[in-house]
XYZ file of C-alpha atoms in Angstrom:
652
model
C 7.637 10.025 1.871
C 6.577 7.138 -0.053
C 6.833 9.901 -3.360
C 10.612 11.631 -1.375
C 11.350 7.568 -1.514
C 11.029 6.879 -5.753
C 12.310 10.591 -6.262
C 15.441 9.883 -5.060
C 16.011 6.528 -6.405
C 14.708 7.687 -9.878
C 17.344 10.867 -9.736
C 20.530 8.299 -9.174
C 19.083 6.639 -12.012
C 19.119 9.802 -14.314
C 22.255 11.231 -13.247
C 24.366 7.885 -14.096
C 22.277 6.907 -17.885
C 23.577 9.808 -20.176
C 26.835 8.772 -18.415
C 26.351 5.347 -19.845
C 25.282 6.095 -22.859
C 28.377 7.854 -24.017
C 30.395 5.084 -22.564
C 28.798 2.338 -24.181
C 28.779 3.163 -27.613
C 32.723 3.900 -27.566
C 33.561 0.679 -25.883
C 31.317 -2.297 -27.437
C 34.402 -3.243 -29.469
C 36.807 -2.916 -27.296
C 34.324 -4.919 -24.773
C 34.211 -7.878 -27.588
C 37.768 -7.733 -28.105
C 38.540 -8.206 -24.626
C 36.018 -11.695 -24.277
C 38.414 -13.262 -26.935
C 41.633 -12.331 -24.875
C 39.881 -13.975 -21.944
C 39.011 -16.792 -24.135
C 42.570 -17.179 -25.498
C 44.398 -15.996 -22.440
C 45.529 -19.473 -20.122
C 45.024 -17.242 -16.443
C 47.023 -18.625 -13.853
C 44.647 -19.180 -10.967
C 42.608 -21.587 -13.268
C 38.965 -21.868 -14.330
C 38.069 -19.188 -11.527
C 36.894 -16.570 -14.264
C 34.373 -19.122 -16.110
C 32.938 -20.572 -13.350
C 32.219 -18.063 -10.204
C 28.675 -16.476 -11.994
C 30.460 -15.619 -15.893
C 28.226 -12.968 -17.252
C 28.424 -14.441 -20.383
C 26.244 -17.536 -19.128
C 24.323 -15.320 -16.789
C 23.049 -12.388 -19.095
C 22.498 -11.514 -22.713
C 25.556 -9.845 -24.306
C 24.675 -5.999 -25.265
C 24.957 -6.394 -28.421
C 22.318 -9.229 -28.859
C 19.404 -6.873 -26.588
C 17.331 -5.254 -29.144
C 17.323 -1.678 -28.491
C 14.767 0.772 -29.022
C 16.606 4.285 -29.120
C 15.137 5.724 -31.908
C 11.347 4.355 -31.741
C 9.595 7.204 -31.044
C 5.702 6.441 -30.215
C 3.152 8.509 -31.044
C 1.377 8.235 -27.973
C 3.136 10.148 -24.416
C 1.515 8.934 -21.577
C 3.033 11.812 -19.621
C 0.827 13.947 -21.547
C -1.962 11.446 -22.031
C -2.112 12.105 -18.286
C -2.145 15.800 -18.763
C -5.051 15.239 -20.832
C -6.871 12.881 -19.454
C -7.662 15.410 -16.314
C -10.563 16.751 -18.375
C -12.755 13.284 -18.932
C -11.932 12.554 -15.667
C -13.499 15.944 -14.355
C -16.670 15.519 -16.220
C -17.089 12.250 -14.829
C -17.297 13.877 -11.547
C -19.460 16.974 -12.137
C -21.971 13.877 -13.932
C -21.966 12.291 -11.275
C -21.642 14.899 -8.778
C -25.164 16.517 -10.958
C -26.673 12.926 -10.531
C -25.619 12.847 -6.355
C -27.984 13.564 -3.384
C -27.419 15.556 -0.373
C -28.538 13.528 2.493
C -28.549 17.190 4.804
C -30.426 19.543 2.292
C -33.563 16.916 2.963
C -33.734 17.723 6.500
C -32.871 21.090 6.134
C -35.232 24.055 5.212
C -33.133 25.995 3.280
C -34.314 25.767 -0.841
C -32.095 28.188 -1.631
C -29.747 27.026 -3.083
C -29.161 26.581 -6.858
C -29.169 23.148 -7.341
C -31.303 21.931 -5.050
C -30.724 18.690 -3.577
C -28.617 16.848 -7.176
C -25.771 18.182 -6.565
C -23.588 16.746 -3.340
C -19.703 15.851 -2.920
C -18.443 11.907 -4.095
C -16.975 9.407 -1.681
C -15.192 6.967 -3.632
C -13.864 4.829 -1.162
C -14.732 4.882 2.730
C -11.297 3.872 4.464
C -12.918 2.555 7.536
C -16.160 1.098 7.056
C -15.956 -0.685 3.765
C -16.512 -4.292 3.067
C -18.033 -4.382 -0.096
C -16.074 -4.730 -3.846
C -12.819 -4.272 -1.724
C -11.024 -6.230 -4.704
C -12.420 -3.997 -7.372
C -11.394 -0.909 -5.478
C -7.856 -2.663 -4.560
C -7.700 -3.109 -8.669
C -8.757 0.588 -8.932
C -5.136 1.219 -6.597
C -3.128 -1.030 -8.607
C -3.705 0.659 -11.666
C -2.272 3.832 -10.206
C 0.995 2.258 -9.224
C 3.204 2.636 -12.772
C 1.637 5.928 -12.734
C 2.817 7.116 -10.020
C 6.461 5.095 -10.178
C 6.312 7.062 -13.679
C 6.017 10.099 -13.062
C 8.427 10.507 -10.779
C 10.919 8.658 -12.916
C 10.313 10.804 -15.810
C 11.400 13.932 -13.029
C 7.659 15.597 -13.558
C 8.926 19.058 -13.182
C 5.315 21.479 -15.031
C 6.685 24.559 -13.118
C 10.571 26.036 -12.910
C 10.699 26.376 -9.451
C 13.778 26.534 -7.297
C 14.719 23.345 -5.295
C 13.192 23.961 -2.030
C 10.011 24.135 -3.890
C 10.076 20.831 -5.404
C 7.733 19.082 -2.525
C 5.033 21.567 -3.416
C 5.707 20.034 -7.600
C 5.459 16.276 -6.217
C 2.295 17.148 -4.792
C 0.936 18.625 -7.623
C 1.880 15.629 -9.232
C -0.012 13.340 -6.829
C -3.121 15.506 -6.876
C -3.088 15.282 -10.847
C -2.253 11.273 -10.345
C -5.541 11.012 -8.242
C -8.055 13.548 -10.297
C -6.743 11.048 -13.255
C -7.602 7.840 -11.859
C -10.391 9.338 -9.275
C -13.291 8.101 -11.463
C -12.129 4.360 -11.325
C -13.166 4.321 -7.751
C -16.476 7.402 -8.097
C -17.815 4.884 -10.569
C -17.490 2.031 -8.389
C -18.831 3.842 -5.263
C -21.501 5.236 -6.711
C -25.214 4.458 -6.579
C -26.285 5.250 -9.936
C -25.351 2.017 -11.083
C -26.497 2.198 -14.726
C -24.865 5.604 -15.555
C -21.598 5.250 -13.607
C -20.992 2.004 -14.877
C -21.321 3.037 -18.740
C -18.481 5.978 -17.526
C -16.419 3.777 -15.861
C -15.899 1.955 -18.715
C -15.336 4.185 -21.733
C -12.926 5.835 -19.700
C -10.712 2.366 -18.116
C -11.639 1.512 -21.997
C -9.569 4.386 -22.877
C -7.034 4.534 -20.653
C -6.662 0.526 -21.841
C -6.166 1.619 -25.452
C -4.081 4.129 -24.886
C -1.866 1.455 -23.368
C -2.023 -1.342 -26.064
C -1.001 1.559 -28.346
C 1.668 2.856 -26.395
C 3.170 -0.933 -25.973
C 2.435 -1.542 -29.842
C 4.088 0.795 -30.727
C 6.955 0.659 -28.667
C 8.008 -3.006 -27.140
C 10.804 -2.870 -26.736
C 13.641 -0.947 -24.365
C 16.996 0.196 -23.586
C 17.581 -1.312 -20.909
C 16.723 -4.899 -20.398
C 15.863 -4.590 -24.029
C 13.353 -7.221 -25.642
C 9.797 -6.921 -24.394
C 10.729 -4.185 -21.636
C 7.535 -1.785 -21.909
C 5.308 -4.785 -21.729
C 7.775 -5.832 -18.667
C 6.641 -2.078 -16.835
C 2.801 -1.948 -18.145
C 1.328 -5.323 -17.903
C 0.383 -5.044 -14.648
C -1.231 -1.774 -15.447
C -3.620 -4.015 -18.477
C -4.056 -6.750 -16.471
C -6.142 -3.703 -13.592
C -7.294 -2.208 -16.035
C -9.373 -5.383 -18.401
C -10.443 -6.264 -14.654
C -12.098 -3.271 -13.932
C -13.542 -3.607 -17.938
C -14.927 -6.841 -16.749
C -16.136 -5.098 -13.745
C -17.775 -2.628 -15.381
C -19.573 -4.488 -17.595
C -21.004 -6.744 -14.771
C -22.012 -3.432 -13.177
C -24.451 -2.282 -16.543
C -25.666 -5.932 -17.103
C -27.241 -6.146 -13.320
C -28.343 -2.722 -13.257
C -29.735 -2.807 -16.901
C -31.826 -5.899 -16.049
C -32.479 -4.371 -12.588
C -33.970 -1.097 -14.463
C -35.433 -2.909 -17.021
C -37.529 -4.751 -14.012
C -36.172 -8.491 -14.373
C -34.295 -8.285 -11.046
C -34.927 -6.749 -7.712
C -33.347 -3.677 -6.464
C -30.385 -4.290 -4.275
C -30.665 -3.521 -0.158
C -28.937 -0.632 0.627
C -25.840 -0.859 2.312
C -26.135 -2.315 5.624
C -25.147 -0.493 8.840
C -24.413 -4.117 10.548
C -22.114 -6.106 8.050
C -22.829 -10.408 7.935
C -19.558 -10.760 9.364
C -19.725 -8.269 12.343
C -23.049 -9.808 13.228
C -21.768 -13.455 13.296
C -18.566 -12.729 15.573
C -20.921 -10.872 17.919
C -22.978 -14.137 17.615
C -19.530 -16.246 18.355
C -18.841 -14.376 21.214
C -22.645 -15.026 22.827
C -22.435 -19.170 22.333
C -20.561 -20.928 24.582
C -17.439 -22.286 23.546
C -17.323 -26.336 23.041
C -15.144 -28.055 25.345
C -13.401 -29.753 22.815
C -12.060 -27.529 19.739
C -11.166 -29.038 16.405
C -7.848 -29.724 15.883
C -5.789 -27.406 12.884
C -3.740 -28.643 10.002
C -0.090 -27.401 9.482
C -1.358 -24.837 7.216
C -3.699 -23.416 9.740
C -1.524 -23.407 13.277
C 1.505 -22.084 11.630
C 0.703 -19.733 8.123
C -2.973 -18.416 8.286
C -6.237 -19.695 9.294
C -9.208 -18.450 7.822
C -11.782 -16.892 9.807
C -15.401 -16.743 8.679
C -16.397 -13.707 10.917
C -13.223 -11.449 9.969
C -13.183 -9.397 6.573
C -9.924 -7.152 5.901
C -11.436 -3.098 4.670
C -10.479 -2.751 1.726
C -7.677 -0.094 2.717
C -5.739 -2.804 3.131
C -6.250 -5.382 0.542
C -5.991 -1.703 -1.998
C -2.291 -1.260 0.111
C -1.450 -4.598 -0.428
C -2.526 -4.740 -4.255
C -0.280 -1.106 -4.758
C 2.758 -2.302 -2.551
C 2.677 -6.264 -4.655
C 3.330 -3.834 -7.999
C 5.070 -1.017 -7.049
C 7.260 -3.874 -5.257
C 7.042 -5.384 -8.749
C 8.306 -1.867 -10.841
C 10.921 -1.448 -8.478
C 12.631 -4.661 -9.154
C 12.347 -4.606 -12.638
C 13.611 -0.772 -12.281
C 16.804 -2.396 -9.854
C 17.733 -4.514 -12.667
C 17.426 -1.766 -15.087
C 19.819 0.325 -13.219
C 22.023 -3.044 -12.863
C 22.234 -3.711 -16.589
C 23.775 -0.679 -16.662
C 26.483 -0.752 -13.960
C 27.077 -4.155 -15.504
C 27.759 -2.977 -18.813
C 30.368 -0.833 -17.014
C 32.020 -3.307 -15.538
C 32.336 -5.008 -18.297
C 34.104 -2.070 -20.373
C 36.461 -2.024 -17.025
C 37.523 -5.903 -17.021
C 37.852 -5.892 -20.923
C 40.101 -3.188 -20.031
C 41.952 -4.790 -17.383
C 42.352 -7.989 -19.700
C 43.952 -5.845 -21.939
C 46.859 -4.350 -19.619
C 47.323 -8.100 -18.301
C 47.631 -9.315 -21.855
C 49.973 -6.046 -22.865
C 52.544 -7.146 -19.836
C 52.464 -11.312 -20.870
C 50.277 -11.520 -17.042
C 54.184 -11.223 -15.706
C 53.622 -7.793 -13.978
C 53.732 -6.540 -10.803
C 50.271 -5.781 -10.175
C 48.722 -9.011 -12.437
C 47.478 -10.994 -8.934
C 45.634 -8.146 -7.651
C 44.257 -7.652 -11.078
C 43.140 -11.330 -11.561
C 41.661 -10.737 -8.109
C 39.765 -7.775 -8.744
C 38.686 -9.474 -12.082
C 37.371 -12.442 -9.846
C 35.941 -10.171 -7.579
C 33.663 -8.263 -10.341
C 32.446 -11.962 -11.758
C 30.810 -12.874 -8.072
C 29.304 -9.536 -7.321
C 27.425 -9.445 -10.539
C 26.445 -12.966 -9.802
C 25.242 -13.029 -6.119
C 23.515 -9.893 -7.185
C 21.500 -11.599 -9.373
C 20.737 -14.532 -7.765
C 20.101 -13.337 -4.319
C 16.991 -10.879 -6.358
C 15.207 -14.036 -5.647
C 15.218 -14.701 -1.976
C 14.946 -10.861 -1.271
C 11.664 -10.873 -3.667
C 9.919 -13.788 -1.837
C 11.399 -12.226 1.473
C 9.034 -9.222 1.354
C 6.204 -10.554 -0.802
C 5.969 -12.938 2.500
C 6.355 -9.648 4.461
C 3.304 -8.159 3.333
C 0.900 -11.221 3.748
C 2.367 -11.493 7.315
C 1.369 -7.945 8.125
C -2.334 -9.069 7.038
C -1.583 -11.252 9.506
C -0.908 -9.445 11.680
C -2.782 -6.785 11.111
C -5.861 -9.454 12.189
C -4.453 -10.522 15.211
C -3.970 -7.119 16.992
C -7.553 -5.644 15.763
C -8.870 -9.377 17.571
C -6.398 -8.559 20.652
C -7.804 -4.488 20.734
C -11.535 -5.336 20.316
C -10.823 -7.031 23.117
C -9.854 -4.707 25.393
C -5.974 -6.287 25.566
C -3.032 -3.020 25.108
C -0.119 -5.400 26.330
C 1.553 -5.595 22.531
C 1.410 -2.049 22.332
C 4.312 -0.123 23.973
C 3.258 1.748 26.648
C 3.792 5.096 25.217
C 1.048 4.509 22.533
C -2.245 2.525 25.157
C -3.392 6.631 25.032
C -2.592 7.382 21.270
C -3.888 11.500 20.131
C -6.753 11.293 18.132
C -6.115 14.011 16.263
C -2.739 11.456 15.461
C -4.618 8.134 14.929
C -7.197 10.035 11.950
C -3.943 11.465 10.023
C -2.700 7.905 10.128
C -5.254 6.353 8.062
C -3.770 8.886 5.039
C -0.956 7.997 5.476
C -0.511 4.514 6.568
C -0.774 3.259 2.665
C 2.277 6.065 1.746
C 4.030 4.554 4.724
C 3.667 0.986 3.983
C 5.005 0.646 0.769
C 8.269 2.933 1.458
C 8.898 0.265 3.964
C 8.441 -2.154 1.478
C 10.500 -1.073 -1.157
C 13.484 0.516 0.319
C 13.280 -2.640 2.719
C 13.820 -4.511 -0.161
C 16.603 -3.192 -0.933
C 18.075 -3.222 2.076
C 17.141 -6.778 2.056
C 18.825 -7.445 -1.002
C 22.274 -5.640 0.191
C 22.352 -7.567 3.235
C 21.717 -10.433 1.257
C 24.545 -9.852 -0.946
C 27.035 -9.904 1.421
C 26.102 -13.025 3.053
C 26.433 -14.092 -0.530
C 29.703 -13.111 -0.983
C 30.897 -14.181 2.007
C 29.588 -17.927 1.087
C 31.054 -17.282 -2.049
C 34.561 -16.974 -0.638
C 34.209 -18.708 2.275
C 32.988 -22.092 0.824
C 32.606 -21.833 -3.168
C 35.833 -20.750 -4.348
C 38.518 -22.421 -2.314
C 37.050 -25.533 -3.793
C 37.264 -24.169 -7.160
C 41.181 -23.051 -6.700
C 41.487 -26.505 -4.941
C 41.973 -25.360 -1.895
C 38.474 -27.370 0.115
C 41.163 -28.333 2.577
C 42.247 -25.410 4.094
C 38.728 -24.391 4.022
C 38.041 -26.897 6.115
C 40.865 -26.250 8.694
C 39.637 -22.918 8.848
C 36.003 -23.640 8.999
C 36.615 -26.185 11.887
C 39.044 -23.855 14.042
C 35.959 -21.073 13.291
C 33.219 -23.751 14.326
C 34.954 -24.496 17.206
C 35.949 -20.693 18.156
C 32.000 -19.867 17.847
C 30.605 -22.870 20.138
C 33.717 -22.198 22.954
C 32.099 -18.898 23.282
C 28.796 -19.817 23.367
C 29.375 -22.397 25.631
C 31.214 -19.694 27.471
C 28.150 -17.110 27.324
C 25.394 -19.690 28.422
C 27.922 -20.554 31.672
C 28.173 -17.703 32.625
C 24.134 -17.519 32.573
C 23.567 -20.655 34.235
C 26.521 -19.454 36.755
C 24.530 -16.854 37.712
C 21.349 -17.704 37.657
C 22.444 -20.617 40.112
C 24.774 -18.398 42.446
C 24.220 -14.616 42.642
C 20.148 -14.526 42.053
C 17.583 -14.848 44.761
C 15.471 -17.830 44.434
C 11.787 -16.846 42.952
C 9.282 -15.002 44.382
C 6.405 -17.285 43.588
C 5.180 -20.459 42.002
C 4.097 -18.662 38.657
C 7.497 -16.964 37.893
C 9.164 -18.477 34.842
C 12.468 -16.680 35.919
C 14.461 -15.782 38.647
C 14.778 -11.582 39.359
C 17.252 -9.399 37.565
C 17.732 -12.799 34.552
C 20.225 -11.977 32.790
C 18.559 -12.016 28.880
C 21.572 -10.370 26.481
C 19.635 -9.811 22.760
C 21.936 -7.453 21.073
C 23.643 -10.095 18.639
C 20.260 -11.099 18.275
C 18.491 -7.340 17.522
C 21.402 -6.858 15.020
C 20.542 -9.275 12.943
C 16.688 -9.316 13.215
C 16.436 -5.793 13.147
C 18.270 -5.702 9.602
C 16.447 -8.421 8.473
C 13.142 -7.302 9.265
C 14.040 -3.480 8.921
C 10.568 -4.143 6.291
C 8.002 -5.073 8.376
C 6.080 -1.635 9.866
C 4.065 -3.690 12.328
C 7.303 -4.397 14.071
C 9.505 -1.008 15.088
C 13.243 -1.599 15.292
C 14.545 0.810 17.578
C 14.475 -0.220 21.376
C 12.359 1.236 23.815
C 11.641 4.679 24.879
C 12.211 6.006 20.791
C 9.259 3.917 19.008
C 7.511 7.485 18.522
C 10.663 8.304 16.139
C 9.658 4.981 14.225
C 6.765 7.147 12.094
C 5.928 4.402 9.801
C 5.360 2.427 13.179
C 3.177 5.521 14.363
C 1.142 4.880 11.853
C 0.345 1.158 11.819
C -0.692 1.824 15.724
C -2.895 4.930 15.050
C -5.162 2.791 12.070
C -5.550 0.456 14.226
C -6.956 2.544 16.763
C -9.086 4.112 13.568
C -10.099 1.090 12.620
C -11.126 -0.446 16.189
C -12.912 2.746 17.207
C -15.211 2.681 13.535
C -15.544 -0.611 13.236
C -15.232 -3.201 16.619
C -17.933 -5.465 16.212
C -19.340 -5.365 19.718
C -19.713 -1.540 19.114
C -21.419 -1.573 15.559
C -23.819 -3.967 17.163
C -24.949 -1.998 19.686
C -25.337 0.831 17.695
C -27.787 -1.112 14.885
C -29.728 -2.475 17.935
C -30.551 1.578 18.935
C -30.810 2.750 14.642
C -33.245 0.055 14.659
C -35.377 0.210 17.587
C -35.591 3.865 17.275
C -37.361 2.889 13.246
C -39.527 0.197 14.642
C -40.727 3.311 17.402
C -40.996 5.739 14.804
C -42.850 3.022 12.210
C -45.554 2.412 15.129
C -46.182 5.483 15.794
C -46.490 6.398 11.965
C -48.904 3.022 12.184
C -50.808 4.384 15.726
C -51.250 8.023 13.408
C -52.828 5.948 10.682
C -54.995 3.876 12.718
C -56.321 7.334 14.300
C -56.495 9.298 10.872
C -58.469 6.267 10.008
C -61.553 6.687 13.215
C -61.075 9.315 15.296
C -59.362 12.135 12.686
C -57.139 13.785 11.073
C -53.863 13.437 13.481
C -51.123 16.167 13.942
C -48.070 16.226 13.129
C -45.288 16.842 15.801
C -43.697 19.336 13.361
C -47.148 21.095 12.629
C -47.491 21.352 16.115
C -43.575 22.807 17.092
C -44.407 26.042 13.889
C -48.096 26.005 14.876
C -46.469 26.795 19.071
C -43.871 28.971 17.654
C -46.464 31.253 15.881
C -47.875 30.986 18.828
C -44.774 32.753 20.656
C -43.856 35.016 18.061
C -47.513 36.660 18.111
C -47.398 37.107 21.928
C -43.640 38.259 21.768
C -42.922 40.359 18.506
C -39.939 41.589 19.556
C -38.111 37.576 19.475
C -38.256 38.407 15.833
C -35.705 40.750 15.501
C -33.325 37.385 16.977
C -34.449 35.389 14.478
C -32.443 34.060 11.629
C -33.569 36.350 8.545
C -34.627 34.574 5.474
C -33.984 35.930 1.722
C -37.762 35.102 0.699
C -40.519 37.604 0.402
C -42.778 36.666 2.708
C -40.408 35.864 5.034
C -39.632 39.146 5.624
C -43.458 40.344 4.962
C -44.721 37.914 8.212
C -41.746 39.884 10.309
C -43.283 43.199 8.915
C -46.571 42.841 10.066
C -45.213 41.127 13.562
C -43.444 44.097 14.217
C -46.334 46.651 13.261
C -48.783 44.513 15.705
C -46.169 45.067 18.264
C -45.797 48.970 17.918
C -49.732 49.237 17.700
């Protein structure tokens, strides 16, 4: 979903850019002459053109932007992305050779060529990883601009028909994933010394190439000065953080290797915050709870017994960077459209000047020019509130995740639609992989829709409040505003009166003292749903669809499935119970080993359970030689000779 959203957005940009380049070069002189005409002319509408968000006040002139169209960098970032697969695969191979297979030590089959020194690397546990969360999140952030630019530049390594574009995008996503796989693999590998060296070298390569690309072509064709820096500074910041992280890992692992520090313990099965959560449940609640501050009550209260998994931290960091890049790209497209509108305004002014402002279309053309100026100003002004709205949604989604997962831990499912009380296990597992993509797609498209809606609201405010004052029509505006306010007040009063009359005379009394309202109480939420549905469209934790159709919201379904997977796999009570079972089993085995050692020292040799089982198996096969034919054959020579001896003895 995220990939298709980006590809659609950038295709629109690419289709408009070549035409913009041709028109722009031929009409710059005409636009400058039009600006001079605006300054010389005395418009009958007063100072409307200069007061209503003048483009000269808000934006630099197109001729003052330092363009870099002729700049050619020696580094092609897309080509470097392809070649980065070579060191990436080398790092994966080295770490895989060092990785031990846990299951190989539990089997008797030793026919593997590499023995137990080759295993699959798990770069990140999306469910149960609570350590190095910010390192993994920054590693996700390092991939943000690669994903955005990959689809914006039309990644097409193969000439395929239109119906196969989805497979091309899938190949591009796999390539980006493989090129950034070493970041996660080096962070999660248990061979800290080797992985820190490989991770630092790989991160330094990416950092150096990115810096070289920026220094050679720092400016661009849309924003102007330092446009490339605006696009790449999040990636540089993430790579610099990873360099510091790998350097710290190297120092710690080197001290351990030299014997200056003790080796840290392996990842615990039961995390500290999960144990604290269970202890908190077993404690008796105090009679007088401490009062929270306004920030804790209204915004967020920190809980020491809860930690967000690395998946949520990584998704949030990646969503922040993608939202920033999306806003920058949107502004670049706006610059192109603004230049086209400036040329169109210049043509309008030339026409008005040619007819000496006496033509029949002159008032209409002046109103069109005023509308264009207002639209350009309102669109730029509403970038900030739309951005802050989506940023607040990202923080709010984290708070909702903690609230929802705690309710599931407590067995409360009433906040979920009835259809999602027992979700499918397969859909929940798939939701873990889908959640990040849906979250980013919701934020990006939600920002665009919210920006459009806020711009429309800004136009309404401009034409209803600001422009009448500028055109010396304040009294008329106040008169119309008063009439409108009175009309809305009367309508709302009649609606409230209808509800009161219906509750007073047409409904039966309450059935119980605990009932909050009478049976069949009226509650019209149509208007509120329309307003909030548009404003909250970027939130994935709530669906804007009506009851009974929540399953059609695939993003909300992914959110619910992800909550259930985290609930089943990270529930502190369940994890604590499993931890007690595992600890008890280890203690019993330790006691048996100590007892066997004691008997070995005092009474004689101790026979292990495995040796006893093999001896009984041999005795059974000797007494029943035909059972050898039913056993799994082994390629080694000794086993074949032993089988032949048993078969021969059975025939005798």
